[in-house]
Short mmCIF file of C-alpha atoms and ligand atoms in Angstrom, two decimals:
data_model
loop_
_atom_site.label_atom_id
_atom_site.label_comp_id
_atom_site.label_asym_id
_atom_site.label_seq_id
_atom_site.Cartn_x
_atom_site.Cartn_y
_atom_site.Cartn_z
CA MET A 1 -37.04 -17.04 -16.72
CA THR A 2 -35.15 -15.12 -13.81
CA GLU A 3 -36.94 -12.19 -12.03
CA SER A 4 -34.21 -9.43 -13.04
CA SER A 5 -34.57 -10.80 -16.99
CA ALA A 6 -38.36 -10.53 -16.95
CA PRO A 7 -40.32 -7.58 -18.08
CA ALA A 8 -42.82 -6.28 -15.54
CA ALA A 9 -45.57 -8.36 -15.77
CA SER A 10 -47.85 -5.23 -15.32
CA ALA A 11 -46.55 -4.00 -18.91
CA ARG A 12 -48.53 -5.81 -21.00
CA ARG A 13 -50.34 -3.29 -23.34
CA LEU A 14 -47.18 -1.85 -25.57
CA LEU A 15 -46.53 -0.34 -28.71
CA ILE A 16 -43.03 -0.40 -30.46
CA VAL A 17 -42.28 2.71 -32.88
CA GLY A 18 -39.43 3.87 -34.92
CA PRO A 19 -38.67 4.37 -38.66
CA PRO A 20 -38.45 1.97 -41.45
CA GLY A 21 -35.94 -0.76 -40.60
CA ALA A 22 -35.28 0.23 -36.83
CA GLY A 23 -35.89 -3.62 -36.11
CA LYS A 24 -39.37 -3.03 -34.51
CA GLY A 25 -40.64 -6.20 -35.83
CA THR A 26 -37.58 -8.29 -35.10
CA GLN A 27 -37.89 -7.25 -31.47
CA ALA A 28 -41.39 -7.10 -31.15
CA GLU A 29 -41.50 -10.97 -32.02
CA ARG A 30 -38.79 -11.40 -29.39
CA LEU A 31 -40.48 -9.17 -26.68
CA ALA A 32 -43.80 -10.54 -27.46
CA ALA A 33 -42.68 -14.02 -26.75
CA GLU A 34 -41.26 -13.35 -23.45
CA LEU A 35 -44.18 -11.56 -22.55
CA SER A 36 -47.01 -14.23 -24.02
CA ILE A 37 -48.42 -11.42 -25.48
CA PRO A 38 -49.34 -11.51 -29.28
CA ALA A 39 -47.15 -9.28 -31.53
CA ILE A 40 -49.53 -7.49 -33.73
CA SER A 41 -48.06 -5.86 -37.01
CA THR A 42 -50.34 -3.92 -39.24
CA GLY A 43 -47.51 -4.43 -42.32
CA ASP A 44 -47.52 -8.28 -41.68
CA ILE A 45 -51.43 -8.43 -41.58
CA PHE A 46 -51.22 -6.14 -44.93
CA ARG A 47 -49.03 -8.54 -46.32
CA ALA A 48 -50.74 -11.49 -45.83
CA ASN A 49 -53.56 -9.94 -47.42
CA VAL A 50 -51.69 -9.23 -50.12
CA SER A 51 -50.33 -12.59 -50.62
CA GLY A 52 -54.15 -14.00 -50.37
CA GLU A 53 -55.32 -11.48 -52.80
CA THR A 54 -58.34 -10.49 -50.34
CA GLU A 55 -59.79 -7.08 -51.00
CA LEU A 56 -57.85 -5.62 -48.26
CA GLY A 57 -54.74 -6.65 -49.64
CA VAL A 58 -55.38 -5.37 -53.61
CA LEU A 59 -56.35 -1.91 -51.80
CA ALA A 60 -53.57 -2.07 -49.42
CA LYS A 61 -50.90 -3.16 -52.35
CA SER A 62 -51.36 0.20 -53.88
CA TYR A 63 -50.28 2.16 -51.00
CA MET A 64 -47.81 0.17 -49.83
CA ASP A 65 -45.65 -0.22 -53.36
CA LYS A 66 -45.53 3.17 -53.24
CA GLY A 67 -44.66 3.79 -49.57
CA GLU A 68 -47.50 5.29 -48.54
CA TYR A 69 -49.89 4.80 -45.86
CA VAL A 70 -53.09 2.83 -46.17
CA PRO A 71 -55.87 5.14 -45.38
CA ASP A 72 -56.45 5.32 -41.57
CA SER A 73 -60.30 4.13 -41.71
CA VAL A 74 -59.24 0.77 -43.52
CA THR A 75 -56.22 0.39 -41.07
CA ASN A 76 -58.20 1.38 -38.09
CA ASP A 77 -60.79 -1.21 -39.00
CA MET A 78 -58.66 -4.03 -39.15
CA VAL A 79 -56.92 -3.18 -35.64
CA ARG A 80 -60.02 -2.92 -34.03
CA SER A 81 -61.23 -6.31 -34.98
CA ARG A 82 -57.76 -7.55 -34.27
CA LEU A 83 -57.63 -6.20 -30.53
CA ALA A 84 -60.89 -7.58 -30.15
CA GLU A 85 -59.64 -11.38 -30.54
CA ASP A 86 -59.10 -13.60 -27.51
CA ASP A 87 -55.48 -13.50 -27.41
CA ALA A 88 -55.14 -9.78 -27.07
CA LYS A 89 -57.50 -9.87 -23.99
CA ASP A 90 -54.52 -9.63 -21.56
CA GLY A 91 -51.98 -7.70 -23.51
CA PHE A 92 -50.59 -7.17 -26.78
CA LEU A 93 -47.36 -5.19 -28.65
CA LEU A 94 -48.45 -3.29 -31.66
CA ASP A 95 -45.89 -3.14 -34.48
CA GLY A 96 -46.41 -0.43 -36.83
CA TYR A 97 -49.26 0.90 -35.37
CA PRO A 98 -50.47 3.61 -35.01
CA ARG A 99 -48.99 5.76 -37.28
CA THR A 100 -50.64 9.04 -37.72
CA ILE A 101 -52.77 11.07 -35.02
CA ASP A 102 -55.99 9.87 -36.71
CA GLN A 103 -54.74 6.58 -35.54
CA VAL A 104 -53.53 7.49 -31.78
CA GLU A 105 -57.47 8.59 -31.52
CA ALA A 106 -58.88 5.76 -33.31
CA LEU A 107 -56.58 3.48 -30.84
CA ASP A 108 -57.31 5.44 -27.55
CA GLY A 109 -61.19 5.12 -28.48
CA MET A 110 -60.49 1.54 -28.83
CA LEU A 111 -58.64 1.00 -25.63
CA GLU A 112 -61.62 2.74 -23.73
CA GLU A 113 -64.44 0.72 -25.07
CA LEU A 114 -61.96 -2.37 -24.14
CA GLY A 115 -61.68 -0.57 -20.63
CA THR A 116 -58.08 -0.39 -20.78
CA SER A 117 -54.93 1.70 -21.67
CA LEU A 118 -51.40 1.55 -23.32
CA ASP A 119 -48.56 1.14 -20.39
CA ALA A 120 -45.89 2.11 -22.85
CA VAL A 121 -44.31 2.96 -25.69
CA LEU A 122 -40.97 1.53 -26.97
CA LEU A 123 -38.94 4.13 -29.09
CA LEU A 124 -36.36 2.07 -31.32
CA VAL A 125 -33.79 5.30 -32.32
CA VAL A 126 -31.62 4.90 -35.05
CA GLU A 127 -29.64 6.75 -37.63
CA THR A 128 -31.39 7.19 -40.97
CA GLU A 129 -28.50 6.38 -43.41
CA GLU A 130 -27.77 3.22 -41.81
CA VAL A 131 -31.53 2.24 -42.09
CA VAL A 132 -31.58 2.62 -45.99
CA GLY A 133 -28.87 0.55 -46.00
CA ARG A 134 -30.58 -2.08 -43.91
CA LEU A 135 -33.93 -1.93 -46.26
CA VAL A 136 -32.04 -2.38 -49.18
CA GLU A 137 -30.19 -5.21 -48.18
CA ARG A 138 -33.71 -6.66 -46.80
CA GLY A 139 -35.49 -6.08 -49.84
CA LYS A 140 -32.82 -8.29 -51.64
CA ALA A 141 -33.29 -11.09 -48.99
CA GLN A 142 -36.85 -11.32 -48.43
CA GLY A 143 -38.01 -9.90 -52.00
CA ARG A 144 -39.92 -7.49 -50.47
CA SER A 145 -41.65 -5.20 -53.35
CA ASP A 146 -41.55 -2.07 -50.83
CA ASP A 147 -37.98 -2.57 -50.50
CA THR A 148 -36.37 -0.63 -53.36
CA GLU A 149 -34.52 2.52 -52.45
CA GLU A 150 -37.12 4.66 -53.93
CA THR A 151 -39.65 3.80 -51.96
CA ILE A 152 -37.41 3.47 -48.82
CA ARG A 153 -36.60 7.10 -49.08
CA ARG A 154 -40.85 7.94 -49.63
CA ARG A 155 -41.16 5.68 -46.19
CA LEU A 156 -38.93 7.55 -44.48
CA GLU A 157 -40.15 10.91 -45.58
CA VAL A 158 -43.87 9.42 -44.54
CA TYR A 159 -42.67 8.55 -41.25
CA ALA A 160 -40.92 11.91 -40.66
CA GLU A 161 -44.05 13.80 -41.78
CA GLN A 162 -46.88 11.72 -40.26
CA THR A 163 -45.57 9.05 -37.58
CA ALA A 164 -42.38 11.06 -35.66
CA PRO A 165 -45.08 13.89 -34.48
CA LEU A 166 -46.74 10.93 -32.53
CA ILE A 167 -44.07 10.38 -30.15
CA ASP A 168 -44.70 14.16 -28.72
CA VAL A 169 -48.20 12.86 -28.15
CA TYR A 170 -47.01 9.93 -26.44
CA GLU A 171 -44.13 11.89 -24.35
CA LYS A 172 -46.79 14.11 -23.12
CA ARG A 173 -48.41 11.26 -21.44
CA ASP A 174 -44.98 10.21 -20.03
CA LEU A 175 -45.10 6.68 -22.10
CA VAL A 176 -42.01 6.63 -24.45
CA ARG A 177 -39.02 4.65 -23.41
CA ARG A 178 -36.02 5.05 -25.63
CA VAL A 179 -33.88 2.39 -26.82
CA ASP A 180 -30.81 2.66 -28.92
CA GLY A 181 -31.56 0.69 -31.95
CA MET A 182 -28.30 0.67 -33.33
CA ALA A 183 -26.83 -1.89 -31.32
CA SER A 184 -26.84 -5.49 -31.96
CA ILE A 185 -30.17 -7.47 -32.03
CA ASP A 186 -29.46 -9.10 -28.87
CA ASP A 187 -28.48 -5.82 -27.12
CA VAL A 188 -31.43 -4.03 -28.67
CA THR A 189 -33.49 -6.90 -26.72
CA VAL A 190 -31.79 -6.41 -23.55
CA SER A 191 -32.38 -2.98 -23.56
CA LEU A 192 -36.10 -3.01 -24.19
CA ARG A 193 -36.43 -5.65 -21.41
CA LYS A 194 -34.58 -2.98 -19.32
CA ALA A 195 -36.81 -0.08 -20.52
CA LEU A 196 -39.75 -2.29 -19.48
CA THR A 197 -38.71 -3.06 -16.13
CA ASP A 198 -36.82 0.29 -15.06
CA ARG A 199 -39.63 2.84 -13.39
P1 AMP B 1 -44.31 -2.26 -42.28
O1 AMP B 1 -43.95 -3.53 -42.39
O2 AMP B 1 -44.84 -1.71 -40.37
O3 AMP B 1 -42.90 -1.32 -42.47
O4 AMP B 1 -45.55 -1.48 -43.08
C1 AMP B 1 -45.87 -1.92 -44.56
C2 AMP B 1 -46.44 -1.02 -45.05
O5 AMP B 1 -47.79 -1.18 -44.87
C3 AMP B 1 -46.30 0.48 -44.94
O6 AMP B 1 -45.27 1.38 -45.57
C4 AMP B 1 -47.73 0.93 -45.22
O7 AMP B 1 -48.12 0.98 -46.62
C5 AMP B 1 -48.49 -0.18 -44.36
N1 AMP B 1 -49.06 0.07 -43.17
C6 AMP B 1 -48.65 -0.64 -42.08
N2 AMP B 1 -49.15 -0.10 -40.90
C7 AMP B 1 -49.58 1.13 -41.27
C8 AMP B 1 -50.53 1.68 -40.55
N3 AMP B 1 -50.41 2.07 -39.23
N4 AMP B 1 -50.98 2.69 -41.43
C9 AMP B 1 -51.14 2.89 -42.69
N5 AMP B 1 -50.37 2.18 -43.52
C10 AMP B 1 -49.76 1.07 -42.75
#
């Protein structure tokens, strides 16, 4: 990879945020692969537990199917143990976490314990109506039980109420880098890369 296309080596502790359907998962996978860091998606971890019919999965499913958040204590414990794994030692890209103020505080505590801190928060900016359309399509294609129109609307409401305010918190820490999430998948990846290297 050439230097101009490679994200800055120093920015390796990252969050990707944005409403459901903004493309966080797709972009997180791409960026994390380029940076050789794990993409950690709380949604994926919950879904794996749902499929495996674990105790955590049964609990998580009851919230996920309604478009509600899984309780903070459960989610925080799950992320704490994931971040303690060896592959996250030199960096990580968290996708879908934190989603509440309580989770922001919990993450601050975890990073402090690990003697580290966040480098950047990547925000995918999208239009809500477009996102609903995308999610309805994804629901049909992937059979995700929380991608029905009713649940999608609830997830967007919950995002607006509980997660959008987090952007201000990270803005105050001067960590937020905004990227237009309405462009093509490839163009969004290019913009994210640029957002990490500009500065
Ligand atoms: P996602 O795949 O990120 O859209 O997450 C799917 C669902 O998993 C969400 O609608 C929540 O029910 C649950 N979930 C994922 N991440 C979190 C989180 N950080 N806090 C609480 N619930 C979460």
